[in-house]
Amino acid sequence: MADYNQQYYPPQGGPPQIYPANSQYNPGGSEPYAQQYQPPPPQGGNYGYSEKDQEYERFKPKKRINDPVFLVLFLAQLAGFAVVSGLALSTWISEGGLGGGVGGNSTGNSVTLNSHTAYLLLLVTGVGALFSIIYLILVRMFTSIIMKVTLILSIALNIALAVYMWITKYYSGAIIFTIIAIVSILAFYGFWSRIPLATMLLQVTMDVANHHKSVYFVAICGLIAQAGLAVWYVYTVTATYAKWTPGNPSCTNYSGTANATITGATRCSSGAVAGLVFFETFSFLWTSQVIGNICLSTVAGGPFGAWYYFGPQENGLMPKHPTRSAFIRASTLSLGSIAFGSLIVTILELIKLLLNAAQNNSDDAFGAILACVAACCVGCIESMVEYFNRYAYIEIALYGKPYIPAARDTWRLFKDRGIDALINDSLVGITLTFGGYIVGILSALFGYVYLRSTKPSYNSDGQYTAPVLLFAFIIGLQCLLTLGSAIEAGVSTIFVGLGEDPQVLAQRAPALFGMIAQAYPHVVQGIV
């Protein structure tokens, strides 16, 4: 538990504020954890209340549909996925799903994936959800320890990957991971010195969530939605392979006959399968991004945003049902803006997947190196865009902005605060992301053990082990990241609130504000 037994001297002088020792910060406001700290007079920026701020107009988004073009595009692709899925699944189900079930080791078609895979990944989803919940419980109990361990392990992993690639003479990857390892080592001290404050912010966020159970409800609903989408995607891809792969029973009935177009213009061919699976993967990635970002916007604009601007429910200022209101805004009026930002990340992710495929299938060493370098660069850009977008979605959730204005204000926030001011949030992200990799690996391990135990006919030579384990890893990773995104949104919401209206936290939670102001004195001024 964080130690608040320290002094904070207000920027304009005055007696120090004393925080109680060995005490848990209470976001409900039932105990006076510090004297009420009165902010200094305005020194520029938007510090201090205006009449409009006193009425909390900034936290009342306008009721208008933002970015309608991207809203239409998103709904259109989702409808397209549903149509393709319906065509594939109808044939697959009518033919008995090609056999294969839980634990079955000899049934099913041996040409391609069958329903055995779908059952396997359905079990993996449950295992991934269980591991995710256990990890978050451990993070709340041992926040500082886990944060330190994950920071050290992330650096050790970078070094190990660099050494491995030098040993295996994979020089392009070795150079990239060597640079990453050197940068992480140089940044280690700066990150390590911020761990106490990051620990406190994460604990405060989790304590706020404990006072607002809707945070966990949204996270669980998001997890269920992600799991359902993943299962739907897996069944659809499996049915697509079964329906349109040459040599499968469903194709034998129509290939080479006038009935080849009985279910539409798509004929049985490897090209048709590749095109359909590409579209299905694109739709899955985009929809998955949107679901996660709706959850983020709901908790940011609902319980966390309401807590920041109105205080605990006991004060009587918080609007009724903030989570429900925020969800309705995120899934209707702001859905186009969320889809806009999510599409950018989806395109980058697809480009990275294509570059990785080109690297693996290239016979030219120089071309493979170029593809690897390009994939790494795109991956870095994707990570930066995802990080940037999280703050843009919070601006959208809190103030009802379209995506472009929200991105512009987010960039202004980043320029004003600087990279160093984001270290605490980065530490929280590292902790949760590393946990996602752990859950993903455990889920893939479960999938591997299941495959080895059941020995399905389609995998008699082990040719489908790698893609099945990849699916299992992605499902486990998504389970933890979906739950963790709800908690991470709280830390990011506090940061956005500090940038836009720091005086609110100074009056609402002086002990918390004092700790942050000690580490970042510039935070007592709102961004210009």
XYZ file of C-alpha atoms in Angstrom:
528
model
C 0.000 0.000 0.000
C 1.276 3.460 -0.829
C 2.782 5.573 1.966
C 1.295 9.083 2.090
C 3.355 10.219 5.095
C 5.132 13.075 3.399
C 4.850 16.813 3.047
C 3.644 18.778 0.065
C 4.442 22.489 -0.123
C 1.924 24.459 -2.213
C 3.507 26.291 -5.166
C 2.800 29.718 -3.674
C 4.216 28.944 -0.235
C 2.322 28.336 2.970
C 2.390 25.546 5.528
C 3.085 22.034 4.242
C 0.289 19.502 3.899
C 0.809 16.277 5.878
C -0.483 12.962 4.529
C -1.313 10.171 6.991
C 1.167 7.309 7.140
C 0.356 3.806 5.925
C -3.163 4.753 4.935
C -5.156 3.684 1.929
C -6.379 6.527 -0.201
C -10.181 6.561 -0.091
C -11.756 7.792 -3.312
C -15.163 7.739 -1.684
C -14.275 10.789 0.378
C -15.538 9.422 3.680
C -12.360 10.406 5.549
C -10.310 13.658 5.495
C -6.977 12.387 4.199
C -5.449 15.860 4.090
C -6.347 19.451 4.779
C -8.218 21.022 1.921
C -5.554 22.446 -0.324
C -6.610 25.781 -1.844
C -5.020 26.283 -5.277
C -3.069 29.494 -5.890
C -4.594 32.312 -7.969
C -4.619 31.739 -11.735
C -1.205 32.114 -13.326
C -2.239 31.580 -16.943
C -3.694 28.753 -18.914
C -7.142 27.664 -17.776
C -6.268 27.223 -14.100
C -9.061 28.308 -11.781
C -12.790 27.976 -12.271
C -14.752 29.958 -14.766
C -18.499 30.245 -14.424
C -18.873 27.721 -17.223
C -16.522 25.259 -15.507
C -18.413 25.662 -12.246
C -21.500 24.392 -14.029
C -19.428 21.495 -15.419
C -20.493 22.308 -18.964
C -17.265 20.752 -20.271
C -18.463 17.416 -18.958
C -21.772 17.662 -20.837
C -21.034 16.517 -24.400
C -23.261 17.894 -27.154
C -25.861 15.493 -28.515
C -24.721 15.159 -32.112
C -23.440 12.329 -34.305
C -19.697 12.722 -34.842
C -17.798 11.378 -37.887
C -20.898 9.851 -39.572
C -18.926 8.633 -42.636
C -16.857 6.238 -40.547
C -19.952 5.185 -38.638
C -21.554 4.065 -41.926
C -18.365 2.317 -43.090
C -18.056 0.414 -39.829
C -21.669 -0.741 -39.849
C -21.351 -1.746 -43.531
C -18.297 -3.944 -42.974
C -19.908 -5.531 -39.928
C -22.999 -6.334 -42.014
C -20.738 -7.774 -44.739
C -18.995 -10.006 -42.228
C -22.366 -11.217 -40.953
C -23.499 -12.093 -44.504
C -20.288 -14.009 -45.353
C -20.419 -15.759 -41.993
C -24.042 -16.730 -42.505
C -23.328 -18.245 -45.937
C -20.331 -20.211 -44.681
C -21.869 -21.394 -41.428
C -25.179 -22.443 -42.994
C -23.436 -24.962 -45.275
C -21.028 -26.038 -42.544
C -23.827 -26.713 -40.076
C -26.046 -28.450 -42.638
C -23.234 -30.914 -43.328
C -22.707 -31.683 -39.659
C -19.833 -29.317 -39.098
C -17.440 -31.855 -40.636
C -17.386 -33.773 -37.368
C -14.945 -33.459 -34.506
C -15.838 -32.497 -30.952
C -14.489 -32.020 -27.461
C -11.716 -34.541 -26.955
C -12.369 -36.265 -30.294
C -9.217 -37.707 -31.813
C -10.289 -39.473 -34.982
C -13.401 -37.760 -36.318
C -13.594 -34.867 -38.702
C -12.225 -34.028 -42.104
C -8.463 -34.288 -42.504
C -8.155 -31.711 -45.310
C -8.449 -28.588 -43.180
C -9.626 -27.220 -39.843
C -12.851 -28.614 -38.420
C -15.119 -28.002 -35.450
C -12.563 -29.600 -33.117
C -10.584 -26.344 -33.486
C -13.607 -24.232 -32.624
C -14.241 -26.222 -29.446
C -10.563 -25.980 -28.554
C -10.453 -22.196 -28.921
C -13.735 -21.885 -27.044
C -12.076 -23.652 -24.107
C -9.012 -21.438 -24.541
C -11.244 -18.375 -24.207
C -12.499 -19.580 -20.830
C -8.973 -20.366 -19.658
C -7.740 -16.938 -20.827
C -10.540 -15.177 -18.946
C -9.686 -17.100 -15.760
C -5.976 -16.283 -15.998
C -6.807 -12.611 -16.656
C -8.926 -12.279 -13.522
C -6.242 -13.966 -11.409
C -3.564 -11.631 -12.766
C -5.559 -8.465 -11.977
C -6.214 -9.679 -8.437
C -2.471 -10.201 -7.964
C -1.721 -6.737 -9.385
C -4.009 -5.085 -6.819
C -2.471 -7.079 -3.968
C 1.187 -6.660 -4.970
C 1.160 -3.545 -7.170
C 4.675 -2.248 -6.558
C 6.332 -5.684 -6.665
C 4.633 -6.709 -9.903
C 5.392 -3.341 -11.489
C 9.088 -3.694 -10.649
C 9.225 -7.313 -11.787
C 7.506 -6.595 -15.113
C 9.818 -3.641 -15.779
C 12.898 -5.811 -15.167
C 11.472 -8.700 -17.167
C 10.626 -6.449 -20.114
C 14.249 -5.279 -20.276
C 15.560 -8.817 -19.801
C 13.285 -10.045 -22.584
C 14.609 -7.407 -24.988
C 18.200 -8.397 -24.170
C 17.436 -12.123 -24.512
C 15.781 -11.624 -27.897
C 18.713 -9.568 -29.140
C 21.224 -12.208 -27.994
C 19.178 -15.035 -29.501
C 18.928 -13.309 -32.866
C 22.678 -12.628 -32.952
C 23.338 -16.305 -32.159
C 20.938 -17.506 -34.872
C 22.412 -14.941 -37.323
C 19.077 -13.217 -37.825
C 20.889 -9.929 -38.209
C 18.055 -7.585 -39.128
C 16.026 -8.520 -36.044
C 19.187 -8.612 -33.924
C 20.039 -4.998 -34.785
C 16.512 -3.793 -34.030
C 16.225 -5.587 -30.682
C 19.742 -4.512 -29.705
C 18.681 -0.881 -30.167
C 15.490 -1.516 -28.199
C 17.460 -3.202 -25.413
C 19.944 -0.316 -25.186
C 17.151 2.278 -25.053
C 15.285 0.303 -22.362
C 18.458 0.030 -20.267
C 19.145 3.761 -20.544
C 15.554 4.562 -19.573
C 15.531 2.124 -16.659
C 16.452 4.632 -13.937
C 13.827 7.146 -15.062
C 11.137 4.488 -15.013
C 12.296 2.997 -11.719
C 12.204 6.360 -9.942
C 8.568 6.845 -10.986
C 7.356 3.465 -9.704
C 6.116 4.763 -6.287
C 3.890 7.386 -7.903
C 2.725 4.981 -10.615
C 1.895 2.447 -7.909
C -0.188 5.004 -6.064
C -2.067 6.039 -9.222
C -2.837 2.447 -10.113
C -4.035 1.667 -6.597
C -6.195 4.801 -6.535
C -7.715 3.851 -9.868
C -8.514 0.345 -8.649
C -10.004 1.773 -5.446
C -12.223 4.094 -7.496
C -13.303 1.041 -9.458
C -14.190 -0.685 -6.180
C -16.510 2.226 -5.364
C -17.998 2.038 -8.865
C -18.616 -1.627 -9.620
C -19.793 -0.670 -13.092
C -16.098 -0.444 -14.093
C -15.733 -4.183 -13.645
C -19.148 -4.792 -15.193
C -18.090 -2.910 -18.329
C -14.779 -4.790 -18.398
C -16.517 -8.164 -18.063
C -19.087 -7.243 -20.722
C -16.253 -6.148 -22.996
C -14.451 -9.405 -22.314
C -17.576 -11.420 -23.132
C -18.113 -9.406 -26.312
C -14.476 -9.884 -27.349
C -14.667 -13.587 -26.573
C -17.923 -13.924 -28.494
C -16.448 -12.080 -31.469
C -13.324 -14.264 -31.343
C -15.416 -17.444 -31.275
C -17.622 -16.129 -34.086
C -14.517 -15.280 -36.115
C -12.952 -18.704 -35.505
C -16.149 -20.516 -36.516
C -16.463 -18.321 -39.597
C -12.866 -18.900 -40.704
C -13.232 -22.631 -40.066
C -16.479 -22.744 -42.057
C -14.900 -20.672 -44.841
C -12.066 -23.168 -45.199
C -14.551 -26.023 -45.139
C -16.931 -24.486 -47.679
C -14.544 -23.081 -50.300
C -11.296 -25.084 -50.002
C -10.920 -27.376 -53.042
C -11.139 -31.045 -52.047
C -13.540 -30.552 -49.139
C -16.931 -32.363 -49.208
C -18.908 -29.130 -49.627
C -16.858 -28.272 -52.723
C -16.965 -31.749 -54.249
C -20.704 -31.379 -54.743
C -20.333 -28.328 -56.964
C -16.844 -28.225 -58.475
C -16.826 -28.588 -62.228
C -20.624 -28.466 -62.561
C -23.201 -25.885 -63.441
C -24.023 -25.690 -59.739
C -20.659 -24.179 -58.912
C -22.312 -20.822 -58.301
C -25.272 -22.180 -56.382
C -24.325 -20.217 -53.263
C -23.208 -17.088 -55.078
C -20.410 -15.906 -57.306
C -17.685 -17.350 -55.083
C -16.201 -20.574 -56.468
C -14.116 -23.097 -54.578
C -10.520 -21.994 -54.920
C -7.545 -21.103 -52.793
C -7.801 -17.495 -53.988
C -11.400 -17.227 -52.853
C -10.495 -18.636 -49.446
C -7.564 -16.228 -49.102
C -9.712 -13.227 -50.036
C -12.545 -14.150 -47.715
C -10.232 -14.911 -44.794
C -8.464 -11.579 -45.357
C -11.783 -9.715 -45.220
C -12.885 -11.689 -42.167
C -9.595 -10.936 -40.419
C -9.900 -7.235 -41.267
C -13.460 -7.156 -39.948
C -12.475 -9.042 -36.801
C -9.552 -6.723 -36.046
C -11.568 -3.546 -36.664
C -14.596 -4.710 -34.687
C -12.369 -5.960 -31.872
C -10.662 -2.568 -31.714
C -14.012 -0.796 -31.616
C -15.352 -3.006 -28.828
C -12.279 -2.373 -26.672
C -12.416 1.375 -27.319
C -16.134 1.557 -26.543
C -15.324 -0.019 -23.179
C -12.504 2.486 -22.637
C -14.746 5.431 -23.543
C -17.536 4.121 -21.312
C -15.457 3.907 -18.141
C -13.543 7.128 -18.945
C -16.658 9.167 -19.638
C -18.688 7.377 -16.981
C -17.419 6.400 -13.517
C -13.854 7.782 -13.776
C -14.812 11.040 -15.456
C -17.768 11.565 -13.138
C -15.570 10.817 -10.118
C -12.972 13.343 -11.278
C -15.404 16.172 -11.981
C -18.184 15.600 -9.453
C -16.542 13.751 -6.580
C -17.865 10.626 -4.860
C -21.505 9.668 -5.005
C -21.924 10.708 -1.368
C -21.513 14.369 -2.385
C -24.716 14.231 -4.392
C -23.232 16.031 -7.431
C -22.558 12.997 -9.617
C -25.225 12.464 -12.298
C -27.358 9.361 -12.073
C -26.214 6.302 -14.008
C -23.002 7.823 -15.442
C -21.865 4.493 -16.877
C -25.078 3.902 -18.780
C -25.050 7.441 -20.192
C -21.417 7.123 -21.246
C -22.064 3.769 -22.941
C -25.005 5.168 -24.909
C -22.854 8.087 -26.117
C -19.925 5.821 -27.019
C -22.057 3.308 -28.925
C -24.167 5.861 -30.809
C -23.117 9.516 -31.058
C -19.368 8.872 -30.731
C -19.248 5.494 -32.482
C -18.087 7.063 -35.759
C -15.186 8.795 -33.994
C -14.200 5.570 -32.240
C -14.418 3.653 -35.530
C -12.254 6.323 -37.216
C -9.408 5.934 -34.744
C -9.789 2.156 -34.643
C -9.582 1.919 -38.456
C -6.168 3.597 -38.449
C -4.794 0.990 -36.048
C -6.474 -1.850 -37.973
C -4.876 -0.794 -41.256
C -1.454 -0.617 -39.620
C -1.965 -4.043 -38.076
C -2.931 -5.536 -41.447
C 0.113 -3.968 -43.113
C 2.303 -5.494 -40.431
C 0.712 -8.917 -40.949
C 1.261 -8.687 -44.718
C 4.903 -7.674 -44.248
C 5.446 -10.561 -41.860
C 3.900 -12.926 -44.415
C 6.132 -11.498 -47.142
C 9.177 -11.979 -44.930
C 8.306 -15.607 -44.171
C 7.585 -16.461 -47.815
C 10.489 -14.605 -49.392
C 13.335 -16.571 -50.970
C 15.438 -13.426 -51.260
C 17.465 -12.703 -48.117
C 17.666 -8.977 -48.854
C 13.925 -8.777 -49.478
C 13.242 -10.648 -46.241
C 15.425 -8.193 -44.319
C 13.604 -5.212 -45.841
C 10.232 -6.764 -45.010
C 11.352 -7.418 -41.428
C 12.589 -3.848 -40.939
C 9.414 -2.455 -42.475
C 7.241 -4.673 -40.262
C 9.098 -3.506 -37.156
C 8.723 0.139 -38.165
C 5.006 -0.312 -38.827
C 4.663 -2.111 -35.489
C 6.304 0.819 -33.676
C 4.032 3.282 -35.441
C 1.023 1.124 -34.572
C 1.977 1.089 -30.893
C 2.412 4.869 -30.833
C -0.927 5.414 -32.583
C -2.700 3.077 -30.137
C -1.160 4.936 -27.203
C -2.087 8.311 -28.687
C -5.610 7.149 -29.525
C -6.331 6.119 -25.954
C -6.084 9.745 -24.860
C -8.084 10.889 -27.887
C -10.900 8.501 -26.940
C -10.897 9.911 -23.416
C -11.244 13.428 -24.860
C -14.130 12.095 -26.962
C -15.745 10.406 -23.954
C -15.376 13.359 -21.571
C -16.211 16.239 -23.890
C -18.023 14.697 -26.881
C -15.467 15.818 -29.494
C -15.136 14.378 -33.022
C -11.961 12.375 -33.651
C -9.895 15.080 -35.409
C -10.459 17.800 -32.741
C -9.875 15.202 -30.023
C -6.616 14.133 -31.688
C -5.553 17.772 -32.033
C -6.213 18.471 -28.340
C -4.443 15.250 -27.392
C -1.381 16.334 -29.365
C -1.507 19.689 -27.559
C -1.651 17.831 -24.247
C 1.334 15.675 -25.183
C 3.429 18.656 -26.315
C 2.659 20.579 -23.122
C 3.318 17.751 -20.678
C 6.231 16.133 -22.507
C 7.188 12.493 -22.738
C 8.601 12.433 -19.212
C 5.188 13.320 -17.762
C 3.743 10.115 -19.264
C 6.169 7.705 -17.620
C 3.761 6.766 -14.845
C 1.049 5.878 -17.305
C 3.590 3.940 -19.363
C 4.554 1.890 -16.333
C 0.931 0.914 -15.812
C 0.716 -0.002 -19.481
C 3.871 -2.126 -19.278
C 2.481 -3.974 -16.262
C -0.812 -4.790 -17.972
C 0.681 -5.492 -21.398
C 3.262 -7.857 -19.977
C 0.449 -9.563 -18.097
C -1.347 -9.920 -21.420
C 1.650 -11.717 -22.900
C 1.795 -14.012 -19.868
C -1.898 -14.880 -20.206
C -1.463 -15.337 -23.955
C 1.445 -17.722 -23.479
C -0.451 -19.715 -20.846
C -3.473 -19.906 -23.150
C -1.282 -21.084 -26.040
C 0.325 -23.652 -23.731
C -3.124 -24.949 -22.796
C -3.989 -25.179 -26.499
C -0.786 -27.090 -27.227
C -1.423 -29.593 -24.436
C -4.989 -30.051 -25.682
C -3.794 -30.667 -29.259
C -1.183 -33.160 -28.109
C -3.717 -34.970 -25.936
C -6.584 -35.215 -28.427
C -4.570 -35.612 -31.691
C -7.247 -34.365 -34.144
C -7.128 -35.883 -37.622
C -6.562 -32.586 -39.435
C -3.349 -32.060 -37.447
C -1.895 -35.544 -37.873
C 1.377 -34.104 -39.226
C 1.366 -31.047 -36.966
C 0.798 -28.689 -39.890
C -1.903 -26.696 -38.089
C -0.225 -26.496 -34.683
C 1.309 -23.061 -35.285
C -1.865 -21.253 -36.475
C -3.985 -22.835 -33.738
C -1.502 -21.777 -31.056
C -1.382 -18.296 -32.588
C -5.164 -18.035 -32.328
C -4.986 -19.245 -28.712
C -2.278 -16.688 -27.875
C -4.277 -13.827 -29.412
C -7.415 -14.833 -27.530
C -5.573 -14.973 -24.186
C -3.838 -11.665 -24.890
C -7.118 -9.970 -25.778
C -8.798 -11.283 -22.616
C -6.283 -9.593 -20.306
C -5.958 -6.413 -22.367
C -9.738 -5.953 -22.391
C -9.967 -6.224 -18.606
C -6.798 -4.189 -18.109
C -7.945 -1.431 -20.449
C -10.739 -0.543 -18.028
C -8.231 -0.016 -15.206
C -5.692 1.704 -17.439
C -8.431 4.062 -18.615
C -8.763 5.352 -15.054
C -5.091 6.369 -14.864
C -5.272 8.008 -18.289
C -8.513 9.806 -17.395
C -6.875 11.311 -14.316
C -4.005 12.515 -16.499
C -6.341 14.090 -19.093
C -8.340 15.719 -16.318
C -5.157 17.151 -14.844
C -4.207 18.601 -18.196
C -7.606 20.134 -18.854
C -8.797 21.053 -15.323
C -6.117 20.473 -12.639
C -7.935 22.630 -10.074
C -10.717 20.050 -9.852
C -8.430 17.362 -8.426
C -6.643 19.916 -6.220
C -9.913 20.649 -4.447
C -11.389 17.153 -4.693
C -8.387 15.079 -3.614
C -5.577 17.261 -2.279
C -3.417 14.356 -1.097
C -3.440 12.780 -4.536
C -2.904 16.148 -6.209
C -0.005 16.900 -3.902
C 1.788 13.680 -4.778
C 1.406 14.359 -8.487
C 2.444 17.993 -8.161
C 5.610 16.941 -6.329
C 6.659 14.736 -9.223
C 5.416 17.091 -11.962
C 5.276 20.710 -10.729
C 4.117 21.827 -14.157
C 0.855 19.957 -13.629
C -0.541 22.744 -11.407
C -1.008 24.732 -14.600
C -3.669 23.683 -17.093
C -2.604 23.310 -20.702
C -2.959 26.390 -22.853
